[in-house]
Tab-separated table of C-alpha atoms and ligand atoms in Angstrom:
chain	number	residue	atom	x	y	z
A	1	MET	CA	-2.711	169.408	90.147
A	2	ARG	CA	-3.769	170.334	86.631
A	3	LEU	CA	-6.856	168.213	87.001
A	4	ARG	CA	-7.829	170.003	90.223
A	5	SER	CA	-7.542	173.480	88.703
A	6	ALA	CA	-9.489	172.345	85.638
A	7	LEU	CA	-12.213	171.092	87.957
A	8	ARG	CA	-12.175	174.402	89.868
A	9	LEU	CA	-12.529	176.286	86.586
A	10	THR	CA	-15.426	174.113	85.487
A	11	LEU	CA	-17.192	174.691	88.820
A	12	LEU	CA	-16.599	178.409	88.554
A	13	ALA	CA	-17.967	178.498	85.010
A	14	ALA	CA	-21.032	176.541	86.109
A	15	ALA	CA	-21.635	178.983	88.967
A	16	VAL	CA	-21.322	181.993	86.663
A	17	LEU	CA	-23.692	180.388	84.199
A	18	ALA	CA	-26.223	179.611	86.917
A	19	THR	CA	-26.130	183.208	88.171
A	20	ALA	CA	-26.506	184.573	84.661
A	21	THR	CA	-29.455	182.267	84.013
A	22	ALA	CA	-31.066	183.310	87.294
A	23	VAL	CA	-30.643	186.989	86.392
A	24	SER	CA	-32.077	186.617	82.919
A	25	PHE	CA	-34.874	184.457	84.297
A	26	ALA	CA	-35.684	187.184	86.841
A	27	GLN	CA	-35.724	189.775	84.056
A	28	ASP	CA	-37.977	187.632	81.889
A	29	THR	CA	-40.555	187.150	84.594
A	30	ALA	CA	-40.584	190.716	85.987
A	31	PRO	CA	-43.969	192.192	85.090
A	32	LEU	CA	-43.913	194.648	82.206
A	33	PRO	CA	-44.509	198.284	83.148
A	34	LYS	CA	-48.124	199.379	83.259
A	35	VAL	CA	-48.776	202.365	80.950
A	36	ARG	CA	-52.145	204.033	80.469
A	37	LEU	CA	-53.381	205.740	77.325
A	38	ILE	CA	-55.600	208.800	77.750
A	39	ALA	CA	-57.035	209.605	74.334
A	40	THR	CA	-58.210	213.154	73.604
A	41	GLY	CA	-58.638	212.987	69.820
A	42	GLY	CA	-56.753	214.749	67.016
A	43	THR	CA	-55.627	213.595	63.584
A	44	ILE	CA	-54.224	210.390	65.090
A	45	SER	CA	-57.863	209.329	65.674
A	46	ASN	CA	-59.536	211.203	62.862
A	47	ARG	CA	-60.533	208.302	60.588
A	48	ASP	CA	-62.956	209.026	57.726
A	49	GLY	CA	-66.378	207.852	58.728
A	50	GLY	CA	-65.715	207.821	62.478
A	51	ARG	CA	-62.940	208.636	64.896
A	52	LEU	CA	-60.810	205.856	66.373
A	53	THR	CA	-61.519	205.229	70.031
A	54	ALA	CA	-58.852	204.710	72.697
A	55	GLU	CA	-59.516	200.959	72.446
A	56	GLU	CA	-59.044	200.994	68.669
A	57	LEU	CA	-55.817	202.968	69.055
A	58	ILE	CA	-54.490	200.319	71.447
A	59	LYS	CA	-55.424	197.583	68.968
A	60	SER	CA	-53.678	199.428	66.119
A	61	MET	CA	-50.228	198.742	67.606
A	62	PRO	CA	-48.825	195.307	66.823
A	63	GLY	CA	-46.369	194.127	69.472
A	64	LEU	CA	-47.462	196.551	72.179
A	65	ASP	CA	-47.615	193.699	74.727
A	66	ARG	CA	-43.887	193.133	74.304
A	67	TYR	CA	-43.227	196.476	76.008
A	68	VAL	CA	-46.075	197.269	78.395
A	69	ARG	CA	-49.212	196.179	80.163
A	70	PRO	CA	-51.537	198.685	78.471
A	71	GLU	CA	-54.590	200.379	79.921
A	72	TYR	CA	-56.708	202.995	78.236
A	73	GLU	CA	-59.453	205.541	78.636
A	74	GLN	CA	-61.259	208.015	76.413
A	75	PHE	CA	-61.006	211.565	77.793
A	76	ALA	CA	-62.326	213.337	74.674
A	77	ASN	CA	-62.282	212.796	70.924
A	78	VAL	CA	-61.875	216.258	69.415
A	79	ALA	CA	-59.398	218.437	67.506
A	80	SER	CA	-56.769	219.887	69.844
A	81	GLY	CA	-58.040	223.441	69.502
A	82	SER	CA	-61.469	222.328	70.738
A	83	LEU	CA	-60.185	221.331	74.166
A	84	THR	CA	-61.233	223.982	76.671
A	85	LEU	CA	-59.147	225.354	79.522
A	86	GLU	CA	-61.571	223.614	81.905
A	87	GLN	CA	-60.713	220.341	80.139
A	88	TRP	CA	-57.005	221.090	80.594
A	89	LEU	CA	-57.576	221.386	84.329
A	90	GLU	CA	-59.667	218.208	84.309
A	91	LEU	CA	-57.044	216.296	82.301
A	92	SER	CA	-54.253	217.325	84.629
A	93	ARG	CA	-56.302	216.448	87.717
A	94	ARG	CA	-57.066	213.061	86.171
A	95	ILE	CA	-53.397	212.257	85.536
A	96	ASN	CA	-52.380	213.437	89.017
A	97	GLN	CA	-55.123	211.269	90.531
A	98	LEU	CA	-54.115	208.207	88.494
A	99	PHE	CA	-50.490	208.459	89.650
A	100	LYS	CA	-51.577	209.096	93.243
A	101	ASP	CA	-53.937	206.108	93.336
A	102	ASP	CA	-51.728	203.628	91.507
A	103	ALA	CA	-48.088	203.358	92.543
A	104	ASP	CA	-47.749	200.595	89.952
A	105	LEU	CA	-48.608	202.905	87.046
A	106	ALA	CA	-45.290	203.510	85.277
A	107	GLY	CA	-46.416	206.244	82.910
A	108	VAL	CA	-49.166	207.869	80.915
A	109	VAL	CA	-49.485	208.462	77.182
A	110	VAL	CA	-51.822	211.241	76.042
A	111	THR	CA	-52.933	211.510	72.426
A	112	SER	CA	-53.636	215.000	71.111
A	113	GLY	CA	-54.231	216.828	67.879
A	114	THR	CA	-50.952	218.379	66.813
A	115	ASP	CA	-52.101	221.976	66.269
A	116	THR	CA	-51.963	223.017	69.908
A	117	LEU	CA	-50.275	219.851	71.236
A	118	GLU	CA	-47.279	221.800	72.545
A	119	GLU	CA	-49.573	223.972	74.660
A	120	THR	CA	-51.412	221.055	76.261
A	121	ALA	CA	-48.085	219.308	76.859
A	122	TYR	CA	-46.580	222.385	78.547
A	123	PHE	CA	-49.672	222.844	80.723
A	124	LEU	CA	-49.233	219.250	81.918
A	125	ASP	CA	-45.488	219.846	82.377
A	126	LEU	CA	-46.330	222.624	84.844
A	127	THR	CA	-49.132	220.828	86.670
A	128	VAL	CA	-48.602	217.047	86.834
A	129	LYS	CA	-46.701	216.746	90.085
A	130	PHE	CA	-45.087	213.351	89.584
A	131	ASP	CA	-41.789	212.389	88.037
A	132	ARG	CA	-43.284	209.383	86.264
A	133	PRO	CA	-43.377	210.025	82.510
A	134	VAL	CA	-46.259	211.680	80.727
A	135	VAL	CA	-45.778	211.412	76.965
A	136	VAL	CA	-47.900	213.373	74.508
A	137	VAL	CA	-48.266	211.851	71.044
A	138	GLY	CA	-50.046	212.820	67.834
A	139	SER	CA	-49.761	212.267	64.106
A	140	MET	CA	-49.724	214.382	60.971
A	141	ARG	CA	-51.577	211.892	58.757
A	142	ASN	CA	-54.964	210.545	59.655
A	143	PRO	CA	-55.814	206.824	59.840
A	144	SER	CA	-57.493	206.903	56.409
A	145	THR	CA	-54.331	208.204	54.717
A	146	LEU	CA	-51.686	206.065	53.050
A	147	GLY	CA	-48.605	206.410	55.252
A	148	TYR	CA	-50.538	207.020	58.488
A	149	GLU	CA	-47.793	207.275	61.099
A	150	GLY	CA	-50.058	207.422	64.134
A	151	ALA	CA	-49.746	203.804	65.289
A	152	ALA	CA	-45.945	203.989	65.016
A	153	ASN	CA	-45.809	207.266	66.966
A	154	LEU	CA	-48.120	205.843	69.597
A	155	LEU	CA	-46.067	202.688	70.043
A	156	GLU	CA	-42.968	204.866	70.431
A	157	GLY	CA	-44.846	206.963	72.978
A	158	PHE	CA	-45.617	203.802	74.971
A	159	ARG	CA	-41.990	202.691	74.807
A	160	VAL	CA	-40.837	206.085	76.058
A	161	ALA	CA	-43.416	206.113	78.855
A	162	ALA	CA	-42.344	202.607	79.919
A	163	ASP	CA	-38.643	203.426	80.005
A	164	PRO	CA	-37.223	204.219	83.468
A	165	ALA	CA	-34.806	206.672	81.811
A	166	SER	CA	-37.801	208.886	80.976
A	167	ARG	CA	-38.553	209.593	84.634
A	168	GLY	CA	-37.958	213.103	85.906
A	169	LYS	CA	-37.547	214.599	82.443
A	170	GLY	CA	-40.816	216.525	82.477
A	171	VAL	CA	-43.617	215.988	80.000
A	172	LEU	CA	-42.295	214.593	76.737
A	173	VAL	CA	-43.553	214.939	73.175
A	174	VAL	CA	-42.921	211.954	70.896
A	175	LEU	CA	-43.479	211.979	67.127
A	176	ASN	CA	-41.382	210.878	64.179
A	177	ASP	CA	-38.876	208.873	66.324
A	178	GLU	CA	-37.872	211.965	68.312
A	179	ILE	CA	-38.343	212.958	71.937
A	180	ASN	CA	-38.705	216.656	72.660
A	181	ALA	CA	-39.378	218.477	75.915
A	182	ALA	CA	-42.868	219.965	76.267
A	183	ARG	CA	-41.311	223.247	77.408
A	184	GLU	CA	-39.169	223.590	74.328
A	185	VAL	CA	-40.952	221.994	71.404
A	186	THR	CA	-42.799	223.866	68.642
A	187	LYS	CA	-44.874	222.692	65.706
A	188	THR	CA	-42.771	224.245	62.951
A	189	ASP	CA	-44.486	223.071	59.780
A	190	ALA	CA	-48.153	222.912	58.833
A	191	LEU	CA	-47.914	219.536	57.104
A	192	ARG	CA	-44.569	217.724	57.283
A	193	LEU	CA	-44.026	214.683	59.504
A	194	GLN	CA	-40.898	216.219	61.046
A	195	THR	CA	-42.871	219.240	62.219
A	196	PHE	CA	-42.055	219.017	65.958
A	197	GLN	CA	-38.707	220.679	66.576
A	198	THR	CA	-36.823	222.210	69.461
A	199	ARG	CA	-35.189	225.222	67.905
A	200	GLY	CA	-31.958	226.289	69.493
A	201	TYR	CA	-31.477	223.294	71.797
A	202	GLY	CA	-32.387	220.159	69.822
A	203	VAL	CA	-34.032	216.872	70.749
A	204	LEU	CA	-33.812	215.319	74.216
A	205	GLY	CA	-33.477	211.887	72.705
A	206	VAL	CA	-34.597	209.434	70.051
A	207	VAL	CA	-36.652	206.266	69.834
A	208	ASP	CA	-34.708	203.753	67.781
A	209	ARG	CA	-35.538	200.155	66.881
A	210	ASP	CA	-33.368	198.739	69.634
A	211	ARG	CA	-34.000	201.229	72.443
A	212	VAL	CA	-34.885	204.693	73.697
A	213	VAL	CA	-31.783	206.902	73.919
A	214	TYR	CA	-31.447	210.225	75.774
A	215	TYR	CA	-28.776	212.842	75.156
A	216	ARG	CA	-29.688	215.638	77.557
A	217	ASP	CA	-32.036	216.836	80.315
A	218	VAL	CA	-34.207	219.888	80.808
A	219	ILE	CA	-32.865	221.556	83.930
A	220	ARG	CA	-35.761	223.998	84.374
A	221	ARG	CA	-38.407	223.438	87.065
A	222	HIS	CA	-41.286	221.161	86.048
A	223	THR	CA	-43.671	218.350	87.065
A	224	ALA	CA	-42.765	216.998	90.529
A	225	ALA	CA	-40.951	220.257	91.397
A	226	SER	CA	-43.804	222.509	90.258
A	227	GLU	CA	-45.508	224.876	92.705
A	228	PHE	CA	-48.845	224.849	90.816
A	229	ASP	CA	-51.695	222.751	92.156
A	230	VAL	CA	-54.561	222.030	89.750
A	231	PHE	CA	-56.744	220.788	92.599
A	232	ALA	CA	-56.635	224.304	94.082
A	233	ILE	CA	-57.446	226.081	90.808
A	234	LYS	CA	-61.113	226.567	89.907
A	235	GLU	CA	-60.550	228.628	86.781
A	236	LEU	CA	-57.623	229.972	84.782
A	237	PRO	CA	-57.554	233.750	84.388
A	238	ARG	CA	-57.759	235.231	80.910
A	239	VAL	CA	-54.344	235.939	79.412
A	240	ASP	CA	-54.044	236.933	75.744
A	241	VAL	CA	-51.160	236.815	73.293
A	242	ILE	CA	-50.744	239.803	70.990
A	243	LEU	CA	-48.383	239.817	68.056
A	244	ALA	CA	-46.089	242.741	67.258
A	245	TYR	CA	-45.973	243.736	63.591
A	246	GLN	CA	-45.243	246.905	61.691
A	247	GLY	CA	-47.651	249.679	62.628
A	248	ALA	CA	-49.623	247.437	65.041
A	249	PRO	CA	-52.503	249.171	66.827
A	250	GLY	CA	-52.349	249.314	70.637
A	251	ASP	CA	-56.129	249.248	70.916
A	252	LEU	CA	-56.099	245.447	70.544
A	253	ILE	CA	-54.249	245.344	73.862
A	254	GLU	CA	-56.715	247.808	75.400
A	255	SER	CA	-59.614	245.722	74.132
A	256	ALA	CA	-58.176	242.529	75.619
A	257	VAL	CA	-57.885	244.213	79.022
A	258	ASP	CA	-61.380	245.711	78.725
A	259	HIS	CA	-62.652	242.196	78.009
A	260	GLY	CA	-61.136	240.864	81.205
A	261	ALA	CA	-57.540	239.894	80.426
A	262	LYS	CA	-55.475	239.881	83.629
A	263	GLY	CA	-52.307	239.370	81.662
A	264	ILE	CA	-50.991	240.110	78.193
A	265	VAL	CA	-48.110	238.369	76.459
A	266	ILE	CA	-46.575	240.362	73.639
A	267	ALA	CA	-45.009	238.242	70.901
A	268	GLY	CA	-42.496	240.993	70.259
A	269	ALA	CA	-40.301	241.518	67.224
A	270	GLY	CA	-36.652	240.542	67.728
A	271	ALA	CA	-35.717	240.793	71.400
A	272	GLY	CA	-39.184	242.049	72.335
A	273	ALA	CA	-39.780	245.224	70.324
A	274	THR	CA	-43.276	246.573	69.706
A	275	SER	CA	-44.513	248.745	66.867
A	276	GLY	CA	-47.210	251.300	66.014
A	277	THR	CA	-49.170	252.340	69.087
A	278	GLN	CA	-48.573	249.139	71.043
A	279	SER	CA	-46.544	250.901	73.750
A	280	GLU	CA	-49.588	253.082	74.511
A	281	GLY	CA	-51.694	249.923	74.663
A	282	ILE	CA	-49.183	248.329	77.011
A	283	ASN	CA	-49.253	251.375	79.311
A	284	TYR	CA	-53.050	251.193	79.340
A	285	ALA	CA	-52.868	247.521	80.379
A	286	LEU	CA	-50.267	248.228	83.076
A	287	ASP	CA	-52.336	251.118	84.464
A	288	LYS	CA	-55.328	248.775	84.741
A	289	GLY	CA	-53.187	246.438	86.862
A	290	ALA	CA	-52.570	243.763	84.211
A	291	ILE	CA	-49.227	242.010	83.995
A	292	VAL	CA	-47.549	242.410	80.609
A	293	VAL	CA	-44.938	239.838	79.637
A	294	ILE	CA	-42.743	240.550	76.657
A	295	GLY	CA	-41.562	237.598	74.583
A	296	THR	CA	-40.231	237.134	71.088
A	297	ARG	CA	-42.035	236.120	67.914
A	298	THR	CA	-38.762	234.862	66.367
A	299	GLY	CA	-39.180	231.255	67.498
A	300	SER	CA	-36.042	231.075	69.601
A	301	GLY	CA	-33.813	233.163	71.838
A	302	ARG	CA	-34.669	235.105	74.980
A	303	VAL	CA	-36.016	238.404	76.160
A	304	ALA	CA	-34.029	239.036	79.308
A	305	ALA	CA	-35.687	239.834	82.619
A	306	ARG	CA	-34.769	243.114	84.311
A	307	ARG	CA	-32.275	242.581	87.138
A	308	GLY	CA	-32.655	244.309	90.487
A	309	PRO	CA	-35.260	246.802	91.718
A	310	VAL	CA	-37.295	249.176	89.568
A	311	PRO	CA	-35.087	252.239	88.892
A	312	ALA	CA	-35.917	255.621	90.471
A	313	ARG	CA	-35.082	257.385	87.188
A	314	PHE	CA	-35.627	256.339	83.585
A	315	GLY	CA	-34.750	258.160	80.341
A	316	GLY	CA	-33.321	261.088	82.337
A	317	GLN	CA	-36.577	261.539	84.322
A	318	THR	CA	-37.445	260.783	87.917
A	319	LEU	CA	-40.262	258.258	87.933
A	320	THR	CA	-43.394	258.826	90.001
A	321	ASP	CA	-44.617	255.995	92.252
A	322	GLU	CA	-47.313	255.259	89.694
A	323	GLN	CA	-44.780	255.064	86.879
A	324	ARG	CA	-42.589	252.783	88.986
A	325	ALA	CA	-45.538	250.449	89.679
A	326	ARG	CA	-46.286	250.389	85.949
A	327	PHE	CA	-42.642	249.638	85.204
A	328	ALA	CA	-42.678	246.789	87.737
A	329	ARG	CA	-45.612	245.039	86.051
A	330	ARG	CA	-43.814	244.825	82.716
A	331	LEU	CA	-41.994	241.485	82.689
A	332	SER	CA	-39.998	239.289	80.317
A	333	ALA	CA	-40.770	235.832	78.970
A	334	GLU	CA	-37.104	234.813	78.919
A	335	ASP	CA	-36.874	232.022	76.280
A	336	LEU	CA	-40.474	230.794	76.505
A	337	ALA	CA	-42.482	230.877	73.283
A	338	PRO	CA	-45.346	233.394	73.597
A	339	VAL	CA	-48.065	230.686	73.700
A	340	LYS	CA	-46.199	228.954	76.521
A	341	ALA	CA	-45.481	232.214	78.354
A	342	ARG	CA	-49.242	232.693	78.316
A	343	ILE	CA	-49.736	229.324	80.063
A	344	LEU	CA	-47.135	230.077	82.721
A	345	LEU	CA	-48.653	233.524	83.277
A	346	MET	CA	-52.166	232.058	83.674
A	347	LEU	CA	-50.878	229.645	86.305
A	348	ALA	CA	-48.724	232.296	87.995
A	349	LEU	CA	-51.736	234.612	88.337
A	350	THR	CA	-53.655	231.891	90.194
A	351	LYS	CA	-50.999	232.150	92.923
A	352	THR	CA	-49.838	235.736	93.103
A	353	GLN	CA	-50.216	239.242	91.689
A	354	ASP	CA	-46.698	240.213	92.774
A	355	PRO	CA	-44.696	241.030	89.620
A	356	ALA	CA	-41.364	240.098	91.218
A	357	GLU	CA	-42.743	236.680	92.127
A	358	ILE	CA	-44.097	236.187	88.600
A	359	GLN	CA	-40.773	237.187	87.058
A	360	ARG	CA	-39.058	234.675	89.351
A	361	MET	CA	-41.321	231.976	87.889
A	362	PHE	CA	-40.277	232.950	84.363
A	363	GLU	CA	-36.670	232.486	85.395
A	364	GLU	CA	-37.265	229.113	87.075
A	365	TYR	CA	-39.730	227.266	84.823
B	1	LIG	N1	-54.911	218.741	63.342
B	1	LIG	C1	-56.063	218.793	64.214
B	1	LIG	C2	-55.657	219.059	65.662
B	1	LIG	O1	-54.644	219.571	65.977
B	1	LIG	C3	-56.816	217.528	64.220
B	1	LIG	C4	-57.990	217.491	63.373
B	1	LIG	C5	-59.108	216.684	64.007
B	1	LIG	O2	-58.861	215.842	64.865
B	1	LIG	O3	-60.240	216.907	63.634
B	1	LIG	O4	-56.368	218.708	66.520
């Protein structure tokens, strides 16, 4: 009796072992995820005597083949501020096309200079209509500097892009072992390595030695759920950001509109206050039919959207139809940083001129 149950146990153990071996064998032979680098330039490539190419960036990462099957292409090789809005459209179309044409492509890593990285990342967040990860990576030290962290950031970017847990999280920004959401992240320091921060909400996750770990999601609308279609956009309308500061002249706003701005974002003081003659400038812009979106220059917090219809009376006075139309075109950025509100407003204006529709977008994205 005892012998028979011992035999049964041995057989059971052998079966479990065989299954486990089969599973681990299957895992070992499954092809690694394919991830493509699209290099645009920036400090991460800015080696003295000649910028690193996409190919050289790939070669700078020891152990990359343990995580991914890498591909690469050179989109540009410039400082981030030199990328034009036409190139933004082109970059987004390229990524959309790559995902459309290649179901096997697990994710994309984009290198960028860090100065305006958060803007490029947010533009992609609003226009790449796939839930496969797009990870934007840069570095604060160039390849000729002792302590260059670019190759490490890039490898982390590849690991994040290859990780199935990164799907559906919107465009991600990876530097300094941290994962931030494109919508939320800001470059907060001119020089330090830990410059990319999400004030108010914190990181989405981290890239540690053992694995990529997420702690939260962005629940706003982005990527696959976006209503913006870069293939239908020929050109982005001019939208300018104007800072509020003590005694600020409103004629800067007037000048922007006279030079063709269809929208103005005010980086307001506190919860959206203006100063000097800016309110006259804003009225000028509204009368010319521009949309004015009020945000905050504080770096976090929100400027709340007006609820309900435009009031018939304001400040004890009955508003004329003209005044009500002006009132309607003055919107709020909610919690979007002014430079990102500008991107959303540019895209919104390619679809509609209806202020209520545009305000809806600021509440959804
Ligand atoms: N920090 C610059 C940027 O944001 C990079 C400088 C360069 O690549 O020349 O693009």
